[in-house]
Every structure is written in C-alpha cells, then in structure tokens.
Amino acid sequence: MKILYGIQGTGNGHLSRAIELIPHLQKEAEVDILISGLHHDLEFNHPIRYKKQGLGFFFGKNGGIDIWKTIRKFNVIRFIKDIRSLPVDEYDLVISDFEPVTSWACKLKKVFCLGLSHQSAMLNSRTPMPAKIEFLGYQVLKNYAPCNHNVSFHFKEYGHNMFTPVIRREIRLLEPENHGYYLVYLPAYSDERLISVLSHFPNYKWVVFSKHSKNKYRSENVEINPVNGEAFIRSLKDCAGVLCGAGFETPAESLYLGKMLAVIPMKNQFEQVCNAHALKELGIPVIADLEDDGPVKIKEWIDGGRAIEKLNYPDNARSVIEFLLQHYAGQEKVE
C-alpha cells in the first residue's frame, strides 16, 4: 500500500502529531510526506517527498493574523500549479492534516481524500460551539482543505470518528514540577505588548516564547525567548501555569500535565473561538484579549491559583492508525 500524507506546516501542532503517527503508518505502508507552509519550529526527522508553499498564514502583533503579509506572501499561480502537478492518483490512500494542496489536488482529480486533523472536528455537529457561529470563518475552515471523510481530534471524544489528542512522547515522559513561574505562548502579540501587560505583575516571573525575537532577553520580570522546541518542553515541565492562545496542542499538553491554564483566542480565528468554547466547558478561564480588562482577568486567574485536574489522555497513536486503515484504506476514486 502506498500512502500520501499531507501535513500543514504552519505552527507546530500538525507536525508534532504527525511525528507520533508516521512510525505506525510506516509499519503498514509505504508513506510519502508532503509539508506546506513551512513556518514551524520543530525538528522533523522523516524524509519529506514534497515541500509546497500551501496556504499558510503569518502571525500579527496585535492578537490576530497579519492579513496583508499573508496575502503578499501567497502565490496563487504557484498554488494552482502545485495542485495540478501533485500525483495523488498514484496513491492507495491520501491523508490531509488540514493541508490544502493534497486536499484540493484530490478534489480536482476526483481522488478520495481522508482528513486527519483537529480542525475537522469543528465540522462535527456534536463539537461544542458558541451560540452564534461566524459564517465566514466557518466557511473558510470548511473549504480550506476539503476532504471526503474526516477523522478528527479534540479535547474530548465529542462525536463519531473523533479521538482525544495525540500527546507527543516527550510530553508523556515528563515528570512535571512547579517552580513558580508562568509560561506564555501568544505568538500573535508583539513582545512589547506582552511586556507592557505582564509587567503589571512584578511579583511573578513570566517566561515568554516569542515568534518575533531571535534572541533571548529580559525586561524586568518578563523573560523573552525565541521559540525553541526543547526549551519550551523544559519550561512547560516546571511552570506553575500556562497562558497561551486557544489553539489545540499547547492547551492539550497543559491539560495532560495538569497545569494551571488560561487561554486568549486569536482574533478572527474561527477554530480558536470554538476551542475556547470547549475549554470553557472544561472549566478553563478564557480571556477575550490583552486589551481592556485583560490584565484584570489575568490577575483573577493567578489569584485563583487553581490547578486543573490532569486529563490522562491515552497513548492512542497506534489505535488511530489502525482505525483509519481499517475503515478507509483502498477507497475508490470519487465520482
């Protein structure tokens, strides 16, 4: 069996999951890997067959995506060429972890494509959603990397074909401690904005991992670090709490380790709005943004000092692969 596995390379979450899944997939089939949107910080040791531009985005500095930079960097002609030239019809199964080149190549050539992502959980009617769903955001997520069927991941198994998070081995091996500082990962905010807010709390140490700095430095009680996978894991192990965006992997790892957690969803990001709603149901504080009453909400979170109940997510990488091969291997061409 020959499988093409397309992975979204913007951010680290998709790759960290793939690193756990690929060895199990390789035991059952010959696997070619495609990665698009190469804006990640993880070391990826598997051979990559295809590297594509894809439809990645760039973090802004005020809590959202840098729309204009994202548009400027997107080469639509190259994207179309990549879709047309990708030989998806040569594979027995094509998998897309929210990766648009593989998904749209399959749609163009009428080849079955299996979605294997967290984002696809937002398309399940049983997934927690805010009362008012933003129409445009939902449509973008639905059509960004369209697939014929989906196997998804979320904080809980809310619906059919859904698994709990795949926690990477490095996190599972940790023995967490509390050294009193707070870990911050909010890549959509500038260092200056984070420092201005976190300096309101001089009695606490903040360890920030920044997408906007290449050098480590300190400003009063705030330590700024360039994003580094190993350093991040060490800091996650020993922190008292985590303040981060409402993505998926970092909150899931924090839940697994039983860390105090609060999230600030990225602005105009439908997936993070939905994640925040699900986390709120789990009792996690959700802070709208760093403006207005953001510092007040952060203080309430710190003063609450409540560690969450550790969620013992099972080591499910092997069972995920067995499930998808049992149900989706050998799918015929889509008519």
mmCIF file with all atom_site columns, N, CA and C in Angstrom, residues 259-305:
data_model
loop_
_atom_site.group_PDB
_atom_site.id
_atom_site.type_symbol
_atom_site.label_atom_id
_atom_site.label_alt_id
_atom_site.label_comp_id
_atom_site.label_asym_id
_atom_site.label_entity_id
_atom_site.label_seq_id
_atom_site.pdbx_PDB_ins_code
_atom_site.Cartn_x
_atom_site.Cartn_y
_atom_site.Cartn_z
_atom_site.occupancy
_atom_site.B_iso_or_equiv
_atom_site.pdbx_formal_charge
_atom_site.auth_seq_id
_atom_site.auth_comp_id
_atom_site.auth_asym_id
_atom_site.auth_atom_id
_atom_site.pdbx_PDB_model_num
ATOM 1   N N  . LYS A 1 259 ? -1.476  21.380 34.402 1.00 0.00 ? 259 LYS A N  1
ATOM 2   C CA . LYS A 1 259 ? -1.028  22.740 34.686 1.00 0.00 ? 259 LYS A CA 1
ATOM 3   C C  . LYS A 1 259 ? -2.202  23.714 34.776 1.00 0.00 ? 259 LYS A C  1
ATOM 4   N N  . MET A 1 260 ? -2.050  24.752 35.582 1.00 0.00 ? 260 MET A N  1
ATOM 5   C CA . MET A 1 260 ? -2.983  25.875 35.516 1.00 0.00 ? 260 MET A CA 1
ATOM 6   C C  . MET A 1 260 ? -2.980  26.389 34.086 1.00 0.00 ? 260 MET A C  1
ATOM 7   N N  . LEU A 1 261 ? -4.143  26.703 33.561 1.00 0.00 ? 261 LEU A N  1
ATOM 8   C CA . LEU A 1 261 ? -4.236  27.087 32.157 1.00 0.00 ? 261 LEU A CA 1
ATOM 9   C C  . LEU A 1 261 ? -5.252  28.200 31.982 1.00 0.00 ? 261 LEU A C  1
ATOM 10  N N  . ALA A 1 262 ? -4.889  29.194 31.165 1.00 0.00 ? 262 ALA A N  1
ATOM 11  C CA . ALA A 1 262 ? -5.823  30.208 30.697 1.00 0.00 ? 262 ALA A CA 1
ATOM 12  C C  . ALA A 1 262 ? -5.502  30.469 29.233 1.00 0.00 ? 262 ALA A C  1
ATOM 13  N N  . VAL A 1 263 ? -6.524  30.759 28.436 1.00 0.00 ? 263 VAL A N  1
ATOM 14  C CA . VAL A 1 263 ? -6.305  30.952 27.000 1.00 0.00 ? 263 VAL A CA 1
ATOM 15  C C  . VAL A 1 263 ? -6.852  32.291 26.534 1.00 0.00 ? 263 VAL A C  1
ATOM 16  N N  . ILE A 1 264 ? -6.180  32.831 25.506 1.00 0.00 ? 264 ILE A N  1
ATOM 17  C CA . ILE A 1 264 ? -6.629  34.050 24.836 1.00 0.00 ? 264 ILE A CA 1
ATOM 18  C C  . ILE A 1 264 ? -6.771  33.717 23.359 1.00 0.00 ? 264 ILE A C  1
ATOM 19  N N  . PRO A 1 265 ? -7.994  33.542 22.837 1.00 0.00 ? 265 PRO A N  1
ATOM 20  C CA . PRO A 1 265 ? -8.166  33.170 21.429 1.00 0.00 ? 265 PRO A CA 1
ATOM 21  C C  . PRO A 1 265 ? -7.627  34.243 20.488 1.00 0.00 ? 265 PRO A C  1
ATOM 22  N N  . MET A 1 266 ? -7.020  33.801 19.389 1.00 0.00 ? 266 MET A N  1
ATOM 23  C CA . MET A 1 266 ? -6.618  34.746 18.353 1.00 0.00 ? 266 MET A CA 1
ATOM 24  C C  . MET A 1 266 ? -7.851  35.428 17.776 1.00 0.00 ? 266 MET A C  1
ATOM 25  N N  . LYS A 1 267 ? -7.705  36.688 17.441 1.00 0.00 ? 267 LYS A N  1
ATOM 26  C CA . LYS A 1 267 ? -8.822  37.440 16.880 1.00 0.00 ? 267 LYS A CA 1
ATOM 27  C C  . LYS A 1 267 ? -9.179  36.917 15.484 1.00 0.00 ? 267 LYS A C  1
ATOM 28  N N  . ASN A 1 268 ? -10.473 36.854 15.217 1.00 0.00 ? 268 ASN A N  1
ATOM 29  C CA . ASN A 1 268 ? -10.993 36.470 13.899 1.00 0.00 ? 268 ASN A CA 1
ATOM 30  C C  . ASN A 1 268 ? -10.469 35.102 13.447 1.00 0.00 ? 268 ASN A C  1
ATOM 31  N N  . GLN A 1 269 ? -10.317 34.195 14.391 1.00 0.00 ? 269 GLN A N  1
ATOM 32  C CA . GLN A 1 269 ? -9.844  32.853 14.081 1.00 0.00 ? 269 GLN A CA 1
ATOM 33  C C  . GLN A 1 269 ? -10.902 31.878 14.576 1.00 0.00 ? 269 GLN A C  1
ATOM 34  N N  . PHE A 1 270 ? -11.690 31.351 13.640 1.00 0.00 ? 270 PHE A N  1
ATOM 35  C CA . PHE A 1 270 ? -12.875 30.563 13.983 1.00 0.00 ? 270 PHE A CA 1
ATOM 36  C C  . PHE A 1 270 ? -12.525 29.339 14.823 1.00 0.00 ? 270 PHE A C  1
ATOM 37  N N  . GLU A 1 271 ? -11.473 28.634 14.445 1.00 0.00 ? 271 GLU A N  1
ATOM 38  C CA . GLU A 1 271 ? -11.083 27.434 15.190 1.00 0.00 ? 271 GLU A CA 1
ATOM 39  C C  . GLU A 1 271 ? -10.801 27.759 16.652 1.00 0.00 ? 271 GLU A C  1
ATOM 40  N N  . GLN A 1 272 ? -10.083 28.854 16.894 1.00 0.00 ? 272 GLN A N  1
ATOM 41  C CA . GLN A 1 272 ? -9.728  29.190 18.265 1.00 0.00 ? 272 GLN A CA 1
ATOM 42  C C  . GLN A 1 272 ? -10.942 29.651 19.071 1.00 0.00 ? 272 GLN A C  1
ATOM 43  N N  . VAL A 1 273 ? -11.894 30.285 18.427 1.00 0.00 ? 273 VAL A N  1
ATOM 44  C CA . VAL A 1 273 ? -13.142 30.649 19.111 1.00 0.00 ? 273 VAL A CA 1
ATOM 45  C C  . VAL A 1 273 ? -13.854 29.385 19.582 1.00 0.00 ? 273 VAL A C  1
ATOM 46  N N  . CYS A 1 274 ? -13.898 28.369 18.712 1.00 0.00 ? 274 CYS A N  1
ATOM 47  C CA . CYS A 1 274 ? -14.550 27.100 19.069 1.00 0.00 ? 274 CYS A CA 1
ATOM 48  C C  . CYS A 1 274 ? -13.770 26.374 20.158 1.00 0.00 ? 274 CYS A C  1
ATOM 49  N N  . ASN A 1 275 ? -12.445 26.359 20.036 1.00 0.00 ? 275 ASN A N  1
ATOM 50  C CA . ASN A 1 275 ? -11.622 25.724 21.072 1.00 0.00 ? 275 ASN A CA 1
ATOM 51  C C  . ASN A 1 275 ? -11.848 26.384 22.435 1.00 0.00 ? 275 ASN A C  1
ATOM 52  N N  . ALA A 1 276 ? -11.909 27.712 22.423 1.00 0.00 ? 276 ALA A N  1
ATOM 53  C CA . ALA A 1 276 ? -12.120 28.446 23.667 1.00 0.00 ? 276 ALA A CA 1
ATOM 54  C C  . ALA A 1 276 ? -13.452 28.058 24.300 1.00 0.00 ? 276 ALA A C  1
ATOM 55  N N  . HIS A 1 277 ? -14.467 27.867 23.462 1.00 0.00 ? 277 HIS A N  1
ATOM 56  C CA . HIS A 1 277 ? -15.781 27.469 23.974 1.00 0.00 ? 277 HIS A CA 1
ATOM 57  C C  . HIS A 1 277 ? -15.698 26.088 24.621 1.00 0.00 ? 277 HIS A C  1
ATOM 58  N N  . ALA A 1 278 ? -14.990 25.159 23.974 1.00 0.00 ? 278 ALA A N  1
ATOM 59  C CA . ALA A 1 278 ? -14.831 23.807 24.530 1.00 0.00 ? 278 ALA A CA 1
ATOM 60  C C  . ALA A 1 278 ? -14.027 23.839 25.827 1.00 0.00 ? 278 ALA A C  1
ATOM 61  N N  . LEU A 1 279 ? -12.968 24.643 25.858 1.00 0.00 ? 279 LEU A N  1
ATOM 62  C CA . LEU A 1 279 ? -12.143 24.740 27.067 1.00 0.00 ? 279 LEU A CA 1
ATOM 63  C C  . LEU A 1 279 ? -12.917 25.372 28.219 1.00 0.00 ? 279 LEU A C  1
ATOM 64  N N  . LYS A 1 280 ? -13.758 26.331 27.896 1.00 0.00 ? 280 LYS A N  1
ATOM 65  C CA . LYS A 1 280 ? -14.579 26.969 28.941 1.00 0.00 ? 280 LYS A CA 1
ATOM 66  C C  . LYS A 1 280 ? -15.504 25.940 29.582 1.00 0.00 ? 280 LYS A C  1
ATOM 67  N N  . GLU A 1 281 ? -16.026 25.016 28.769 1.00 0.00 ? 281 GLU A N  1
ATOM 68  C CA . GLU A 1 281 ? -16.873 23.952 29.307 1.00 0.00 ? 281 GLU A CA 1
ATOM 69  C C  . GLU A 1 281 ? -16.084 23.037 30.244 1.00 0.00 ? 281 GLU A C  1
ATOM 70  N N  . LEU A 1 282 ? -14.764 22.955 30.030 1.00 0.00 ? 282 LEU A N  1
ATOM 71  C CA . LEU A 1 282 ? -13.908 22.140 30.892 1.00 0.00 ? 282 LEU A CA 1
ATOM 72  C C  . LEU A 1 282 ? -13.441 22.912 32.128 1.00 0.00 ? 282 LEU A C  1
ATOM 73  N N  . GLY A 1 283 ? -13.888 24.155 32.250 1.00 0.00 ? 283 GLY A N  1
ATOM 74  C CA . GLY A 1 283 ? -13.538 24.961 33.418 1.00 0.00 ? 283 GLY A CA 1
ATOM 75  C C  . GLY A 1 283 ? -12.285 25.793 33.256 1.00 0.00 ? 283 GLY A C  1
ATOM 76  N N  . ILE A 1 284 ? -11.802 25.962 32.028 1.00 0.00 ? 284 ILE A N  1
ATOM 77  C CA . ILE A 1 284 ? -10.592 26.739 31.770 1.00 0.00 ? 284 ILE A CA 1
ATOM 78  C C  . ILE A 1 284 ? -10.964 28.207 31.550 1.00 0.00 ? 284 ILE A C  1
ATOM 79  N N  . PRO A 1 285 ? -10.302 29.146 32.222 1.00 0.00 ? 285 PRO A N  1
ATOM 80  C CA . PRO A 1 285 ? -10.588 30.570 32.008 1.00 0.00 ? 285 PRO A CA 1
ATOM 81  C C  . PRO A 1 285 ? -10.265 31.005 30.572 1.00 0.00 ? 285 PRO A C  1
ATOM 82  N N  . VAL A 1 286 ? -11.175 31.742 29.980 1.00 0.00 ? 286 VAL A N  1
ATOM 83  C CA . VAL A 1 286 ? -10.988 32.292 28.636 1.00 0.00 ? 286 VAL A CA 1
ATOM 84  C C  . VAL A 1 286 ? -10.957 33.810 28.759 1.00 0.00 ? 286 VAL A C  1
ATOM 85  N N  . ILE A 1 287 ? -9.867  34.413 28.292 1.00 0.00 ? 287 ILE A N  1
ATOM 86  C CA . ILE A 1 287 ? -9.677  35.865 28.347 1.00 0.00 ? 287 ILE A CA 1
ATOM 87  C C  . ILE A 1 287 ? -9.835  36.404 26.926 1.00 0.00 ? 287 ILE A C  1
ATOM 88  N N  . ALA A 1 288 ? -10.695 37.373 26.742 1.00 0.00 ? 288 ALA A N  1
ATOM 89  C CA . ALA A 1 288 ? -11.032 37.838 25.391 1.00 0.00 ? 288 ALA A CA 1
ATOM 90  C C  . ALA A 1 288 ? -9.810  38.354 24.642 1.00 0.00 ? 288 ALA A C  1
ATOM 91  N N  . ASP A 1 289 ? -9.020  39.211 25.284 1.00 0.00 ? 289 ASP A N  1
ATOM 92  C CA . ASP A 1 289 ? -7.791  39.726 24.669 1.00 0.00 ? 289 ASP A CA 1
ATOM 93  C C  . ASP A 1 289 ? -6.964  40.417 25.741 1.00 0.00 ? 289 ASP A C  1
ATOM 94  N N  . LEU A 1 290 ? -5.842  40.993 25.331 1.00 0.00 ? 290 LEU A N  1
ATOM 95  C CA . LEU A 1 290 ? -4.970  41.679 26.292 1.00 0.00 ? 290 LEU A CA 1
ATOM 96  C C  . LEU A 1 290 ? -5.411  43.112 26.555 1.00 0.00 ? 290 LEU A C  1
ATOM 97  N N  . GLU A 1 291 ? -6.378  43.592 25.772 1.00 0.00 ? 291 GLU A N  1
ATOM 98  C CA . GLU A 1 291 ? -6.841  44.966 25.943 1.00 0.00 ? 291 GLU A CA 1
ATOM 99  C C  . GLU A 1 291 ? -7.897  45.033 27.049 1.00 0.00 ? 291 GLU A C  1
ATOM 100 N N  . ASP A 1 292 ? -8.388  46.197 27.297 1.00 0.00 ? 292 ASP A N  1
ATOM 101 C CA . ASP A 1 292 ? -9.496  46.431 28.230 1.00 0.00 ? 292 ASP A CA 1
ATOM 102 C C  . ASP A 1 292 ? -9.240  45.760 29.579 1.00 0.00 ? 292 ASP A C  1
ATOM 103 N N  . ASP A 1 293 ? -10.056 44.735 29.908 1.00 0.00 ? 293 ASP A N  1
ATOM 104 C CA . ASP A 1 293 ? -9.929  44.108 31.221 1.00 0.00 ? 293 ASP A CA 1
ATOM 105 C C  . ASP A 1 293 ? -9.023  42.879 31.199 1.00 0.00 ? 293 ASP A C  1
ATOM 106 N N  . GLY A 1 294 ? -8.187  42.743 30.156 1.00 0.00 ? 294 GLY A N  1
ATOM 107 C CA . GLY A 1 294 ? -7.267  41.610 30.069 1.00 0.00 ? 294 GLY A CA 1
ATOM 108 C C  . GLY A 1 294 ? -6.409  41.450 31.310 1.00 0.00 ? 294 GLY A C  1
ATOM 109 N N  . PRO A 1 295 ? -5.703  42.523 31.763 1.00 0.00 ? 295 PRO A N  1
ATOM 110 C CA . PRO A 1 295 ? -4.896  42.406 32.981 1.00 0.00 ? 295 PRO A CA 1
ATOM 111 C C  . PRO A 1 295 ? -5.701  42.005 34.215 1.00 0.00 ? 295 PRO A C  1
ATOM 112 N N  . VAL A 1 296 ? -6.940  42.487 34.299 1.00 0.00 ? 296 VAL A N  1
ATOM 113 C CA . VAL A 1 296 ? -7.794  42.126 35.436 1.00 0.00 ? 296 VAL A CA 1
ATOM 114 C C  . VAL A 1 296 ? -8.083  40.629 35.420 1.00 0.00 ? 296 VAL A C  1
ATOM 115 N N  . LYS A 1 297 ? -8.400  40.107 34.230 1.00 0.00 ? 297 LYS A N  1
ATOM 116 C CA . LYS A 1 297 ? -8.710  38.684 34.097 1.00 0.00 ? 297 LYS A CA 1
ATOM 117 C C  . LYS A 1 297 ? -7.476  37.826 34.382 1.00 0.00 ? 297 LYS A C  1
ATOM 118 N N  . ILE A 1 298 ? -6.315  38.288 33.955 1.00 0.00 ? 298 ILE A N  1
ATOM 119 C CA . ILE A 1 298 ? -5.086  37.551 34.240 1.00 0.00 ? 298 ILE A CA 1
ATOM 120 C C  . ILE A 1 298 ? -4.840  37.495 35.738 1.00 0.00 ? 298 ILE A C  1
ATOM 121 N N  . LYS A 1 299 ? -5.065  38.615 36.415 1.00 0.00 ? 299 LYS A N  1
ATOM 122 C CA . LYS A 1 299 ? -4.881  38.658 37.875 1.00 0.00 ? 299 LYS A CA 1
ATOM 123 C C  . LYS A 1 299 ? -5.861  37.705 38.568 1.00 0.00 ? 299 LYS A C  1
ATOM 124 N N  . GLU A 1 300 ? -7.105  37.672 38.091 1.00 0.00 ? 300 GLU A N  1
ATOM 125 C CA . GLU A 1 300 ? -8.087  36.758 38.665 1.00 0.00 ? 300 GLU A CA 1
ATOM 126 C C  . GLU A 1 300 ? -7.631  35.313 38.500 1.00 0.00 ? 300 GLU A C  1
ATOM 127 N N  . TRP A 1 301 ? -7.061  35.020 37.342 1.00 0.00 ? 301 TRP A N  1
ATOM 128 C CA . TRP A 1 301 ? -6.576  33.661 37.075 1.00 0.00 ? 301 TRP A CA 1
ATOM 129 C C  . TRP A 1 301 ? -5.422  33.303 38.015 1.00 0.00 ? 301 TRP A C  1
ATOM 130 N N  . ILE A 1 302 ? -4.456  34.218 38.140 1.00 0.00 ? 302 ILE A N  1
ATOM 131 C CA . ILE A 1 302 ? -3.312  33.959 39.025 1.00 0.00 ? 302 ILE A CA 1
ATOM 132 C C  . ILE A 1 302 ? -3.768  33.808 40.468 1.00 0.00 ? 302 ILE A C  1
ATOM 133 N N  . ASP A 1 303 ? -4.615  34.760 40.932 1.00 0.00 ? 303 ASP A N  1
ATOM 134 C CA . ASP A 1 303 ? -5.059  34.744 42.321 1.00 0.00 ? 303 ASP A CA 1
ATOM 135 C C  . ASP A 1 303 ? -5.884  33.498 42.631 1.00 0.00 ? 303 ASP A C  1
ATOM 136 N N  . GLY A 1 304 ? -6.587  32.993 41.593 1.00 0.00 ? 304 GLY A N  1
ATOM 137 C CA . GLY A 1 304 ? -7.366  31.773 41.794 1.00 0.00 ? 304 GLY A CA 1
ATOM 138 C C  . GLY A 1 304 ? -6.473  30.597 42.133 1.00 0.00 ? 304 GLY A C  1
ATOM 139 N N  . GLY A 1 305 ? -5.299  30.551 41.461 1.00 0.00 ? 305 GLY A N  1
ATOM 140 C CA . GLY A 1 305 ? -4.285  29.547 41.771 1.00 0.00 ? 305 GLY A CA 1
ATOM 141 C C  . GLY A 1 305 ? -4.776  28.123 41.700 1.00 0.00 ? 305 GLY A C  1
#
